[in-house]
Amino acid sequence: MAFSNLTLTRYSCRDYQNRPVEDEKIAQIIEAGRLAPSACNNHPTRVIVCDTPALKGKAAKAAHHFAKDGSVFGAPLVLLVCAKEQVAWTRKYDSMNAAQIDSAIVTDQMMMQAVDLGLQTCWVCHFDPRIAIDEFDLPQDAYPIHMLTVGYAADAIAEPEKRAERTIAKEDFLNVRA
């Protein structure tokens, strides 16, 4: 699928079919994230694949507002994306650490790969990282940044007019002063 079609097809799916994501597709999604660029090739991102009831339940505890059917939005697959800030490149001028940027690039590449495979996703940041740390017994140097739910959609993308209402106007997008 052309990238321009991916950007039009992808949406925040919040209802999934009770159908597992095939192992081959999971492997392709993970590989897309693994190959993602990072600042100075430091690769500070780590991913936990939540595809069992126990792991999806842990993710749902952290994202309790979106818990459904023992998972987040009922998704058959949740990817917990963590960052190791000590591994990430840091800009010398203002000490900006690239870990969050790098993990966002990984998440984006996995998201677009999933859509290219006929799946849908929802990028979730509204979760309690402390609960995720405890539930997944994360090491002290790994901080949970994102969750990506993945599966076969049980809902549908909004009509183009509705999508346009929720999208920034081009003149505002291109105007830093707006």
Short mmCIF file of the C-alpha atoms (twelve columns), coordinates in Angstrom:
data_MODEL
# 
_entry.id   MODEL 
# 
loop_
_atom_site.group_PDB 
_atom_site.id 
_atom_site.type_symbol 
_atom_site.label_atom_id 
_atom_site.label_alt_id 
_atom_site.label_comp_id 
_atom_site.label_asym_id 
_atom_site.label_seq_id 
_atom_site.Cartn_x 
_atom_site.Cartn_y 
_atom_site.Cartn_z 
_atom_site.pdbx_PDB_model_num 
ATOM 1   C CA . MET A 1   0.000   0.000   0.000  1 
ATOM 2   C CA . ALA A 2   1.319   3.449   -0.856 1 
ATOM 3   C CA . PHE A 3   2.256   5.565   2.148  1 
ATOM 4   C CA . SER A 4   -0.276  8.220   1.121  1 
ATOM 5   C CA . ASN A 5   -2.991  5.542   1.332  1 
ATOM 6   C CA . LEU A 6   -1.715  4.398   4.731  1 
ATOM 7   C CA . THR A 7   -2.104  7.904   6.127  1 
ATOM 8   C CA . LEU A 8   -5.693  8.028   4.860  1 
ATOM 9   C CA . THR A 9   -6.591  4.501   6.000  1 
ATOM 10  C CA . ARG A 10  -5.121  4.570   9.508  1 
ATOM 11  C CA . TYR A 11  -7.308  5.740   12.389 1 
ATOM 12  C CA . SER A 12  -7.536  5.288   16.153 1 
ATOM 13  C CA . CYS A 13  -9.364  1.973   16.417 1 
ATOM 14  C CA . ARG A 14  -11.096 1.446   19.747 1 
ATOM 15  C CA . ASP A 15  -13.004 -1.769  19.057 1 
ATOM 16  C CA . TYR A 16  -11.404 -4.972  17.857 1 
ATOM 17  C CA . GLN A 17  -12.635 -8.322  16.603 1 
ATOM 18  C CA . ASN A 18  -12.066 -11.306 18.870 1 
ATOM 19  C CA . ARG A 19  -9.453  -12.619 16.452 1 
ATOM 20  C CA . PRO A 20  -5.737  -13.056 17.178 1 
ATOM 21  C CA . VAL A 21  -3.074  -11.338 15.155 1 
ATOM 22  C CA . GLU A 22  -1.048  -13.951 13.283 1 
ATOM 23  C CA . ASP A 23  2.513   -14.577 14.497 1 
ATOM 24  C CA . GLU A 24  3.906   -13.684 11.052 1 
ATOM 25  C CA . LYS A 25  2.226   -10.280 11.200 1 
ATOM 26  C CA . ILE A 26  3.450   -9.666  14.751 1 
ATOM 27  C CA . ALA A 27  6.980   -10.478 13.580 1 
ATOM 28  C CA . GLN A 28  6.688   -7.975  10.696 1 
ATOM 29  C CA . ILE A 29  5.371   -5.270  13.024 1 
ATOM 30  C CA . ILE A 30  8.173   -5.833  15.525 1 
ATOM 31  C CA . GLU A 31  10.759  -5.828  12.726 1 
ATOM 32  C CA . ALA A 32  9.462   -2.472  11.472 1 
ATOM 33  C CA . GLY A 33  10.014  -1.052  14.953 1 
ATOM 34  C CA . ARG A 34  13.420  -2.670  15.332 1 
ATOM 35  C CA . LEU A 35  14.583  -1.088  12.081 1 
ATOM 36  C CA . ALA A 36  13.371  2.395   13.030 1 
ATOM 37  C CA . PRO A 37  16.002  5.124   13.072 1 
ATOM 38  C CA . SER A 38  17.157  6.652   16.328 1 
ATOM 39  C CA . ALA A 39  19.406  9.556   17.251 1 
ATOM 40  C CA . CYS A 40  23.039  8.502   16.705 1 
ATOM 41  C CA . ASN A 41  21.804  4.911   16.270 1 
ATOM 42  C CA . ASN A 42  21.675  4.484   20.056 1 
ATOM 43  C CA . HIS A 43  18.351  2.571   19.918 1 
ATOM 44  C CA . PRO A 44  17.038  3.212   23.445 1 
ATOM 45  C CA . THR A 45  13.595  1.699   22.741 1 
ATOM 46  C CA . ARG A 46  12.462  -1.660  24.127 1 
ATOM 47  C CA . VAL A 47  9.114   -3.319  23.355 1 
ATOM 48  C CA . ILE A 48  7.044   -5.809  25.333 1 
ATOM 49  C CA . VAL A 49  4.670   -7.887  23.211 1 
ATOM 50  C CA . CYS A 50  1.431   -8.425  25.131 1 
ATOM 51  C CA . ASP A 51  -0.400  -11.210 23.323 1 
ATOM 52  C CA . THR A 52  -1.432  -13.508 26.167 1 
ATOM 53  C CA . PRO A 53  -4.346  -12.976 28.550 1 
ATOM 54  C CA . ALA A 54  -1.934  -12.362 31.439 1 
ATOM 55  C CA . LEU A 55  0.133   -9.740  29.598 1 
ATOM 56  C CA . LYS A 56  -2.895  -7.999  28.050 1 
ATOM 57  C CA . GLY A 57  -4.425  -7.899  31.536 1 
ATOM 58  C CA . LYS A 58  -1.349  -6.154  32.904 1 
ATOM 59  C CA . ALA A 59  -1.561  -3.561  30.132 1 
ATOM 60  C CA . ALA A 60  -5.273  -3.082  30.840 1 
ATOM 61  C CA . LYS A 61  -4.531  -2.423  34.519 1 
ATOM 62  C CA . ALA A 62  -2.191  0.406   33.531 1 
ATOM 63  C CA . ALA A 63  -4.657  1.796   30.960 1 
ATOM 64  C CA . HIS A 64  -7.701  1.113   33.131 1 
ATOM 65  C CA . HIS A 65  -9.835  3.818   31.454 1 
ATOM 66  C CA . PHE A 66  -9.688  1.769   28.258 1 
ATOM 67  C CA . ALA A 67  -9.857  -1.725  29.757 1 
ATOM 68  C CA . LYS A 68  -12.212 -3.965  27.798 1 
ATOM 69  C CA . ASP A 69  -12.458 -7.758  27.639 1 
ATOM 70  C CA . GLY A 70  -9.179  -8.240  29.520 1 
ATOM 71  C CA . SER A 71  -7.133  -5.949  27.285 1 
ATOM 72  C CA . VAL A 72  -6.837  -2.332  26.180 1 
ATOM 73  C CA . PHE A 73  -9.852  -1.594  23.932 1 
ATOM 74  C CA . GLY A 74  -10.241 -5.369  23.707 1 
ATOM 75  C CA . ALA A 75  -7.227  -5.580  21.388 1 
ATOM 76  C CA . PRO A 76  -5.707  -9.002  20.771 1 
ATOM 77  C CA . LEU A 77  -2.241  -7.410  20.807 1 
ATOM 78  C CA . VAL A 78  -0.827  -4.572  22.897 1 
ATOM 79  C CA . LEU A 79  2.724   -3.378  22.418 1 
ATOM 80  C CA . LEU A 80  4.215   -1.628  25.440 1 
ATOM 81  C CA . VAL A 81  6.952   0.693   24.212 1 
ATOM 82  C CA . CYS A 82  9.590   1.629   26.771 1 
ATOM 83  C CA . ALA A 83  12.633  3.877   26.628 1 
ATOM 84  C CA . LYS A 84  16.021  3.641   28.294 1 
ATOM 85  C CA . GLU A 85  16.969  7.293   28.674 1 
ATOM 86  C CA . GLN A 86  20.542  6.477   29.708 1 
ATOM 87  C CA . VAL A 87  21.081  4.791   26.324 1 
ATOM 88  C CA . ALA A 88  19.573  7.629   24.267 1 
ATOM 89  C CA . TRP A 89  21.516  10.421  22.642 1 
ATOM 90  C CA . THR A 90  21.371  13.753  24.489 1 
ATOM 91  C CA . ARG A 91  21.682  17.102  22.727 1 
ATOM 92  C CA . LYS A 92  24.614  18.991  24.266 1 
ATOM 93  C CA . TYR A 93  23.128  22.483  23.875 1 
ATOM 94  C CA . ASP A 94  20.116  22.007  26.142 1 
ATOM 95  C CA . SER A 95  20.395  18.389  27.401 1 
ATOM 96  C CA . MET A 96  17.306  17.310  25.431 1 
ATOM 97  C CA . ASN A 97  17.179  13.521  25.655 1 
ATOM 98  C CA . ALA A 98  16.002  11.801  22.452 1 
ATOM 99  C CA . ALA A 99  14.493  8.717   24.146 1 
ATOM 100 C CA . GLN A 100 10.885  9.874   23.783 1 
ATOM 101 C CA . ILE A 101 11.411  10.939  20.177 1 
ATOM 102 C CA . ASP A 102 13.125  7.666   19.324 1 
ATOM 103 C CA . SER A 103 10.359  5.620   20.957 1 
ATOM 104 C CA . ALA A 104 7.736   7.637   19.063 1 
ATOM 105 C CA . ILE A 105 9.468   6.832   15.770 1 
ATOM 106 C CA . VAL A 106 9.477   3.120   16.678 1 
ATOM 107 C CA . THR A 107 5.790   3.260   17.597 1 
ATOM 108 C CA . ASP A 108 4.917   5.101   14.396 1 
ATOM 109 C CA . GLN A 109 6.736   2.594   12.196 1 
ATOM 110 C CA . MET A 110 5.039   -0.335  13.955 1 
ATOM 111 C CA . MET A 111 1.676   1.411   13.615 1 
ATOM 112 C CA . MET A 112 2.046   1.991   9.897  1 
ATOM 113 C CA . GLN A 113 3.332   -1.555  9.319  1 
ATOM 114 C CA . ALA A 114 0.257   -2.925  11.099 1 
ATOM 115 C CA . VAL A 115 -2.064  -0.888  8.876  1 
ATOM 116 C CA . ASP A 116 -0.180  -2.035  5.794  1 
ATOM 117 C CA . LEU A 117 -0.885  -5.625  6.925  1 
ATOM 118 C CA . GLY A 118 -4.639  -4.999  7.093  1 
ATOM 119 C CA . LEU A 119 -4.796  -4.338  10.836 1 
ATOM 120 C CA . GLN A 120 -5.772  -1.241  12.792 1 
ATOM 121 C CA . THR A 121 -4.191  0.412   15.808 1 
ATOM 122 C CA . CYS A 122 -4.626  2.942   18.558 1 
ATOM 123 C CA . TRP A 123 -1.663  4.814   19.988 1 
ATOM 124 C CA . VAL A 124 -2.285  5.046   23.735 1 
ATOM 125 C CA . CYS A 125 -0.446  7.427   26.043 1 
ATOM 126 C CA . HIS A 126 -3.205  7.762   28.641 1 
ATOM 127 C CA . PHE A 127 -2.017  5.094   31.046 1 
ATOM 128 C CA . ASP A 128 -0.358  5.110   34.443 1 
ATOM 129 C CA . PRO A 129 3.344   4.369   33.934 1 
ATOM 130 C CA . ARG A 130 3.783   3.463   37.622 1 
ATOM 131 C CA . ILE A 131 1.230   0.689   37.258 1 
ATOM 132 C CA . ALA A 132 2.938   -0.519  34.063 1 
ATOM 133 C CA . ILE A 133 6.312   -0.525  35.830 1 
ATOM 134 C CA . ASP A 134 4.894   -2.586  38.694 1 
ATOM 135 C CA . GLU A 135 2.786   -4.950  36.572 1 
ATOM 136 C CA . PHE A 136 5.588   -5.731  34.134 1 
ATOM 137 C CA . ASP A 137 8.337   -5.596  36.783 1 
ATOM 138 C CA . LEU A 138 10.301  -3.256  34.542 1 
ATOM 139 C CA . PRO A 139 13.945  -2.619  35.334 1 
ATOM 140 C CA . GLN A 140 14.717  0.772   36.823 1 
ATOM 141 C CA . ASP A 141 16.241  2.041   33.577 1 
ATOM 142 C CA . ALA A 142 13.207  1.239   31.358 1 
ATOM 143 C CA . TYR A 143 10.344  3.724   31.375 1 
ATOM 144 C CA . PRO A 144 7.006   2.967   29.656 1 
ATOM 145 C CA . ILE A 145 6.188   5.701   27.145 1 
ATOM 146 C CA . HIS A 146 3.526   4.355   24.757 1 
ATOM 147 C CA . MET A 147 1.101   1.520   24.213 1 
ATOM 148 C CA . LEU A 148 0.030   0.493   20.735 1 
ATOM 149 C CA . THR A 149 -3.102  -1.623  20.455 1 
ATOM 150 C CA . VAL A 150 -3.248  -3.769  17.320 1 
ATOM 151 C CA . GLY A 151 -5.843  -6.026  15.767 1 
ATOM 152 C CA . TYR A 152 -8.621  -6.502  13.257 1 
ATOM 153 C CA . ALA A 153 -11.049 -3.605  13.509 1 
ATOM 154 C CA . ALA A 154 -14.607 -4.148  14.678 1 
ATOM 155 C CA . ASP A 155 -15.419 -0.475  14.101 1 
ATOM 156 C CA . ALA A 156 -14.909 1.733   11.054 1 
ATOM 157 C CA . ILE A 157 -13.061 4.869   10.126 1 
ATOM 158 C CA . ALA A 158 -15.095 8.079   10.313 1 
ATOM 159 C CA . GLU A 159 -16.455 9.633   7.142  1 
ATOM 160 C CA . PRO A 160 -14.088 12.140  5.466  1 
ATOM 161 C CA . GLU A 161 -16.158 15.115  6.669  1 
ATOM 162 C CA . LYS A 162 -15.929 13.995  10.311 1 
ATOM 163 C CA . ARG A 163 -12.208 13.391  9.981  1 
ATOM 164 C CA . ALA A 164 -11.735 16.870  8.503  1 
ATOM 165 C CA . GLU A 165 -13.444 18.402  11.550 1 
ATOM 166 C CA . ARG A 166 -10.801 16.821  13.811 1 
ATOM 167 C CA . THR A 167 -7.804  17.704  11.645 1 
ATOM 168 C CA . ILE A 168 -5.792  20.897  11.919 1 
ATOM 169 C CA . ALA A 169 -6.326  23.374  9.093  1 
ATOM 170 C CA . LYS A 170 -3.384  23.548  6.685  1 
ATOM 171 C CA . GLU A 171 -2.905  27.291  7.249  1 
ATOM 172 C CA . ASP A 172 -2.644  26.682  11.026 1 
ATOM 173 C CA . PHE A 173 -0.351  23.679  10.559 1 
ATOM 174 C CA . LEU A 174 2.045   25.784  8.506  1 
ATOM 175 C CA . ASN A 175 1.917   28.794  10.842 1 
ATOM 176 C CA . VAL A 176 4.031   28.542  13.982 1 
ATOM 177 C CA . ARG A 177 2.456   31.755  15.334 1 
ATOM 178 C CA . ALA A 178 -1.100  30.396  15.239 1 
# 
